Short mmCIF file of C-alpha atoms in Angstrom, two decimals:
data_model
loop_
_atom_site.label_atom_id
_atom_site.label_comp_id
_atom_site.label_asym_id
_atom_site.label_seq_id
_atom_site.Cartn_x
_atom_site.Cartn_y
_atom_site.Cartn_z
CA UNK A 1 -19.15 -8.37 52.49
CA UNK A 2 -19.86 -11.92 53.66
CA UNK A 3 -16.15 -12.22 54.47
CA UNK A 4 -16.82 -10.08 57.56
CA UNK A 5 -18.50 -13.06 59.24
CA UNK A 6 -15.01 -14.54 59.59
CA UNK A 7 -13.40 -11.35 60.93
CA UNK A 8 -14.79 -10.90 64.47
CA UNK A 9 -11.77 -8.89 65.66
CA UNK A 10 -11.60 -6.33 62.87
CA UNK A 11 -11.80 -2.74 64.16
CA UNK A 12 -11.97 -0.54 61.05
CA UNK A 13 -13.82 -1.33 57.79
CA UNK A 14 -13.81 0.84 54.68
CA UNK A 15 -16.35 -0.27 52.06
CA UNK A 16 -17.16 3.04 50.38
CA UNK A 17 -18.41 2.91 46.76
CA UNK A 18 -18.83 -0.87 46.61
CA UNK A 19 -22.53 -1.30 45.72
CA UNK A 20 -23.19 -2.84 49.15
CA UNK A 21 -26.83 -3.26 50.13
CA UNK A 22 -26.83 -5.74 53.04
CA UNK A 23 -25.16 -5.16 56.43
CA UNK A 24 -26.09 -8.47 58.07
CA UNK A 25 -22.53 -9.93 57.89
CA UNK A 26 -21.29 -7.11 60.15
CA UNK A 27 -23.17 -8.49 63.16
CA UNK A 28 -20.17 -10.73 63.87
CA UNK A 29 -17.71 -7.81 64.07
CA UNK A 30 -18.01 -7.16 67.79
CA UNK A 31 -14.77 -5.13 67.95
CA UNK A 32 -15.73 -2.81 65.08
CA UNK A 33 -15.21 0.84 65.99
CA UNK A 34 -15.18 2.62 62.60
CA UNK A 35 -17.36 1.80 59.58
CA UNK A 36 -17.21 3.70 56.28
CA UNK A 37 -20.07 2.94 53.87
CA UNK A 38 -20.38 6.13 51.81
CA UNK A 39 -21.73 5.83 48.22
CA UNK A 40 -23.22 2.33 48.39
CA UNK A 41 -26.66 0.91 47.63
CA UNK A 42 -28.15 0.70 51.13
CA UNK A 43 -31.82 1.37 50.46
CA UNK A 44 -33.36 0.98 53.92
CA UNK A 45 -32.45 2.42 57.31
CA UNK A 46 -33.65 -0.90 58.72
CA UNK A 47 -30.17 -2.15 57.86
CA UNK A 48 -29.12 -0.30 61.03
CA UNK A 49 -30.72 -3.20 62.91
CA UNK A 50 -27.55 -5.19 62.19
CA UNK A 51 -25.34 -2.53 63.78
CA UNK A 52 -27.31 -2.03 66.99
CA UNK A 53 -25.44 -4.75 68.89
CA UNK A 54 -21.93 -3.61 68.01
CA UNK A 55 -20.77 -2.26 71.39
CA UNK A 56 -17.64 -0.43 70.19
CA UNK A 57 -18.96 1.30 67.07
CA UNK A 58 -18.14 5.00 67.39
CA UNK A 59 -17.71 6.27 63.81
CA UNK A 60 -20.17 5.67 60.96
CA UNK A 61 -20.15 7.23 57.51
CA UNK A 62 -23.40 6.37 55.69
CA UNK A 63 -24.06 9.43 53.55
CA UNK A 64 -24.80 9.23 49.79
CA UNK A 65 -26.83 6.03 50.18
CA UNK A 66 -30.49 5.77 49.07
CA UNK A 67 -31.54 5.21 52.69
CA UNK A 68 -30.56 8.78 53.57
CA UNK A 69 -33.69 10.00 51.75
CA UNK A 70 -34.68 13.61 51.14
CA UNK A 71 -34.97 14.63 54.82
CA UNK A 72 -31.46 14.88 56.30
CA UNK A 73 -32.77 15.73 59.79
CA UNK A 74 -35.01 12.66 60.00
CA UNK A 75 -32.20 10.49 58.64
CA UNK A 76 -29.66 11.71 61.19
CA UNK A 77 -32.12 11.50 64.07
CA UNK A 78 -33.08 7.92 63.15
CA UNK A 79 -29.45 6.82 62.95
CA UNK A 80 -28.62 8.39 66.32
CA UNK A 81 -31.71 6.99 68.02
CA UNK A 82 -30.66 3.48 67.05
CA UNK A 83 -26.91 3.96 67.46
CA UNK A 84 -26.62 6.33 70.45
CA UNK A 85 -23.00 5.36 71.10
CA UNK A 86 -21.80 7.03 67.91
CA UNK A 87 -19.36 9.89 68.38
CA UNK A 88 -19.24 10.87 64.72
CA UNK A 89 -21.81 10.38 61.93
CA UNK A 90 -20.95 11.26 58.32
CA UNK A 91 -17.81 13.10 59.38
CA UNK A 92 -19.80 15.32 61.77
CA UNK A 93 -19.45 15.08 65.55
CA UNK A 94 -22.47 13.91 67.52
CA UNK A 95 -23.67 16.22 70.31
CA UNK A 96 -25.57 15.46 73.50
CA UNK A 97 -28.37 17.72 72.27
CA UNK A 98 -28.72 15.65 69.11
CA UNK A 99 -28.91 12.41 71.09
CA UNK A 100 -31.70 13.84 73.22
CA UNK A 101 -33.57 15.17 70.17
CA UNK A 102 -33.18 11.80 68.44
CA UNK A 103 -35.41 10.21 71.08
CA UNK A 104 -38.19 12.50 69.85
CA UNK A 105 -37.57 12.87 66.13
CA UNK A 106 -35.88 9.58 65.30
CA UNK A 107 -37.59 6.33 64.36
CA UNK A 108 -36.90 3.23 66.43
CA UNK A 109 -35.84 0.28 64.26
CA UNK A 110 -37.08 -2.98 65.74
CA UNK A 111 -36.52 -5.47 62.91
CA UNK A 112 -34.19 -6.09 59.97
CA UNK A 113 -35.30 -5.28 56.41
CA UNK A 114 -37.19 -7.85 54.39
CA UNK A 115 -34.78 -10.05 52.47
CA UNK A 116 -35.02 -11.52 48.99
CA UNK A 117 -34.52 -15.28 48.82
CA UNK A 118 -31.11 -16.41 47.52
CA UNK A 119 -29.91 -12.81 47.33
CA UNK A 120 -31.12 -12.42 43.73
CA UNK A 121 -34.21 -10.34 42.96
CA UNK A 122 -37.15 -12.22 41.54
CA UNK A 123 -39.22 -10.88 38.63
CA UNK A 124 -42.66 -9.56 39.50
CA UNK A 125 -43.93 -10.37 36.02
CA UNK A 126 -44.50 -14.14 35.80
CA UNK A 127 -44.89 -14.12 32.03
CA UNK A 128 -41.67 -12.18 31.62
CA UNK A 129 -39.89 -14.58 33.98
CA UNK A 130 -41.11 -17.57 31.99
CA UNK A 131 -40.04 -15.97 28.73
CA UNK A 132 -36.60 -15.18 30.16
CA UNK A 133 -36.23 -18.74 31.42
CA UNK A 134 -37.08 -20.13 27.99
CA UNK A 135 -34.58 -17.82 26.33
CA UNK A 136 -31.87 -18.77 28.81
CA UNK A 137 -32.60 -22.46 28.19
CA UNK A 138 -32.23 -22.01 24.43
CA UNK A 139 -28.96 -20.11 24.89
CA UNK A 140 -27.73 -22.79 27.26
CA UNK A 141 -28.44 -25.62 24.80
CA UNK A 142 -26.72 -23.73 22.00
CA UNK A 143 -23.69 -22.85 24.15
CA UNK A 144 -23.33 -26.42 25.39
CA UNK A 145 -23.46 -27.82 21.84
CA UNK A 146 -20.91 -25.34 20.54
CA UNK A 147 -18.61 -25.87 23.51
CA UNK A 148 -18.62 -29.64 23.12
CA UNK A 149 -17.90 -29.36 19.38
CA UNK A 150 -14.80 -27.33 20.16
CA UNK A 151 -13.75 -29.72 22.93
CA UNK A 152 -14.21 -32.68 20.56
CA UNK A 153 -11.94 -31.06 17.96
CA UNK A 154 -9.32 -30.58 20.65
CA UNK A 155 -9.60 -34.20 21.75
CA UNK A 156 -11.23 -33.30 25.09
CA UNK A 157 -14.16 -34.93 26.84
CA UNK A 158 -17.60 -33.31 26.38
CA UNK A 159 -19.05 -31.27 29.25
CA UNK A 160 -22.09 -32.95 30.89
CA UNK A 161 -25.25 -30.84 30.82
CA UNK A 162 -25.74 -31.00 34.60
CA UNK A 163 -22.34 -29.41 35.05
CA UNK A 164 -22.70 -26.87 32.25
CA UNK A 165 -26.02 -25.64 33.66
CA UNK A 166 -24.16 -23.73 36.37
CA UNK A 167 -23.25 -21.16 33.73
CA UNK A 168 -26.77 -19.90 33.07
CA UNK A 169 -26.82 -16.12 32.44
CA UNK A 170 -28.98 -15.22 35.45
CA UNK A 171 -26.92 -17.17 37.96
CA UNK A 172 -23.66 -15.95 36.47
CA UNK A 173 -24.71 -12.30 36.93
CA UNK A 174 -25.61 -12.90 40.57
CA UNK A 175 -22.45 -14.86 41.31
CA UNK A 176 -20.31 -12.27 39.55
CA UNK A 177 -21.69 -9.52 41.78
CA UNK A 178 -21.04 -11.58 44.91
CA UNK A 179 -17.54 -12.44 43.72
CA UNK A 180 -16.73 -8.78 43.06
CA UNK A 181 -17.92 -7.77 46.53
CA UNK A 182 -15.76 -10.47 48.15
CA UNK A 183 -12.78 -9.49 46.00
CA UNK A 184 -13.12 -5.81 46.93
CA UNK A 185 -13.32 -6.73 50.60
CA UNK A 186 -10.18 -8.87 50.39
CA UNK A 187 -8.23 -6.14 48.59
CA UNK A 188 -9.27 -3.57 51.19
CA UNK A 189 -8.41 -5.83 54.11
CA UNK A 190 -4.99 -6.64 52.65
CA UNK A 191 -4.01 -3.02 53.24
CA UNK A 192 -4.24 -3.75 56.98
CA UNK A 193 -1.78 -6.68 56.84
CA UNK A 194 1.93 -6.59 57.65
CA UNK A 195 4.65 -8.53 55.77
CA UNK A 196 4.00 -11.73 57.72
CA UNK A 197 0.28 -11.55 56.99
CA UNK A 198 0.85 -10.93 53.28
CA UNK A 199 3.22 -13.91 53.10
CA UNK A 200 0.52 -16.13 54.61
CA UNK A 201 -1.95 -14.86 52.00
CA UNK A 202 0.56 -15.53 49.22
CA UNK A 203 1.16 -19.11 50.41
CA UNK A 204 -2.58 -19.78 50.75
CA UNK A 205 -3.32 -18.40 47.27
CA UNK A 206 -0.52 -20.53 45.81
CA UNK A 207 -1.96 -23.69 47.33
CA UNK A 208 -5.46 -22.84 46.12
CA UNK A 209 -4.26 -22.22 42.58
CA UNK A 210 -2.39 -25.54 42.54
CA UNK A 211 -5.53 -27.34 43.73
CA UNK A 212 -7.67 -25.72 41.01
CA UNK A 213 -5.16 -26.58 38.29
CA UNK A 214 -4.92 -30.18 39.49
CA UNK A 215 -8.71 -30.47 39.46
CA UNK A 216 -8.92 -29.07 35.91
CA UNK A 217 -6.34 -31.59 34.69
CA UNK A 218 -8.24 -34.47 36.31
CA UNK A 219 -11.50 -33.37 34.70
CA UNK A 220 -9.92 -33.20 31.26
#
């Protein structure tokens, strides 16, 4: 959902069932009033830290995430203690009594969750990590050799190793997940556009595709 950093005026976001785990990009959405995050992969209620400074947030749907835990009362009280301006949480209206009780039963969130460097989990087993790295290196050498053989038969220039290294299995998996999240966000946001907005998107996509094709031809 990193695209949200560039959408400060968006008012409604629907990201349900998108394997989202990090809410930090939403800190820029100061006009956000409704946020739907049901069925994602938000593991810690500390992610609420990123929503605490959104002055217009009134509707939040966070149910069916790991952070909800096994105690629904504690979960709801913690959310309301940190987001007291909410009028509806998980499709249920917020009452004045709940807001008062949240000050007693809810947990105050003072800091964001701990982050993993580069957004990709690191292995806790050093030996396993080393073994995986060696395997990836062997696969990479084999793939590069095979690719260049095919390119040679087609009369194309060989791919330099420093360029081919960007296709290592581990990095590809991480980048694929990020790409899918961005793509889902774009598709969802396109539903909010009118004809003029869609035409702008179409023109921009056309220019980008032309630039990519031109670059590919130059490289070959």
